[in-house]
C-alpha positions in Angstrom: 104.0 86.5 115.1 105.5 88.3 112.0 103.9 92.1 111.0 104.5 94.1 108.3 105.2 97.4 108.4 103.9 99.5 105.2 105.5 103.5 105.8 104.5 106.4 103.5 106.4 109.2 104.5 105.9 112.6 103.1 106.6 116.5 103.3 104.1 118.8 105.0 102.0 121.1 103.3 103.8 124.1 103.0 107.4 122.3 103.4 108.9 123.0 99.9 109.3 119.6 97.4 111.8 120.4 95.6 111.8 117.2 93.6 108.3 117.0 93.1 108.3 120.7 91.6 111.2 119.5 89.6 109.0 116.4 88.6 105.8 118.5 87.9 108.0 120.8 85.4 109.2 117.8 83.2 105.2 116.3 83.0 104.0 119.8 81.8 106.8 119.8 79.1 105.6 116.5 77.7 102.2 117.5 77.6 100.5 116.6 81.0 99.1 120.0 81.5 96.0 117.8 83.5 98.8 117.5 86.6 98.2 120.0 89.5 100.5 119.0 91.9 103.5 116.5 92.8 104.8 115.3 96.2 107.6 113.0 96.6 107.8 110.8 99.5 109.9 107.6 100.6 108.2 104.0 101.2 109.3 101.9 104.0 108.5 98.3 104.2 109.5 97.0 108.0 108.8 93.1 109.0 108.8 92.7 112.2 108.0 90.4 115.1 105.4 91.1 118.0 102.4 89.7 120.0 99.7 91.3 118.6 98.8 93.5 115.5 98.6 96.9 118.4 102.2 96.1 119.7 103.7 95.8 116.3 101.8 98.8 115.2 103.1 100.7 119.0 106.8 99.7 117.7 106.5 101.0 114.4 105.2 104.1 115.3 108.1 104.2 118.2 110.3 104.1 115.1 108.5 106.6 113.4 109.3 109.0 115.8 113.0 108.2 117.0 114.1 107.7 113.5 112.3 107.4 110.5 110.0 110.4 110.7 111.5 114.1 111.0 108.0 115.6 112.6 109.1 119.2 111.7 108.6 118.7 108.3 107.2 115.5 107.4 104.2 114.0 108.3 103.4 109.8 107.6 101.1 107.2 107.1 101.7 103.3 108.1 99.3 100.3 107.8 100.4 97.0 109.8 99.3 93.7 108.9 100.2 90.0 110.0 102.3 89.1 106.8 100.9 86.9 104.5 97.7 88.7 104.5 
């Protein structure tokens, strides 16, 4: 059966965002003043195949943590679902 993969992966609190300062700087200077905070992150969309919704979720997060996700400094969420849902 086919699975997709939905990755979110983001900077720790406390791990400096350099592009989301940078992007919080440019929305005060055009008037924003409302925004608190930025964080920028990366989106990974992964179809896989696998038995079952748990073994294609136990493969992704696998991935997560030999590749995708550096677990010093990042941290991630991921929602699997049989595709076409």
């Amino acid at each position: 059966m086919r699975y997709r993969a939905s990755l979110l992966i983001y900077l720790k609190e406390g791990v400096l965002d350099t592009q989301g300062r940078t992007i919080l700087r440019s929305l005060h200077d055009l008037g924003y003043g409302e925004v608190q905070d930025v964080r920028v992150g990366k989106y990974l969309r992964i179809t896989l195949e696998a038995a079952d919704e748990s073994a294609a979720r136990r493969q992704a997060e696998a991935m997560c943590s030999d590749l995708l996700v550096n677990d010093l400094i990042e941290e991630y969420s991921l929602v699997v679902e049989e595709e076409g849902k």
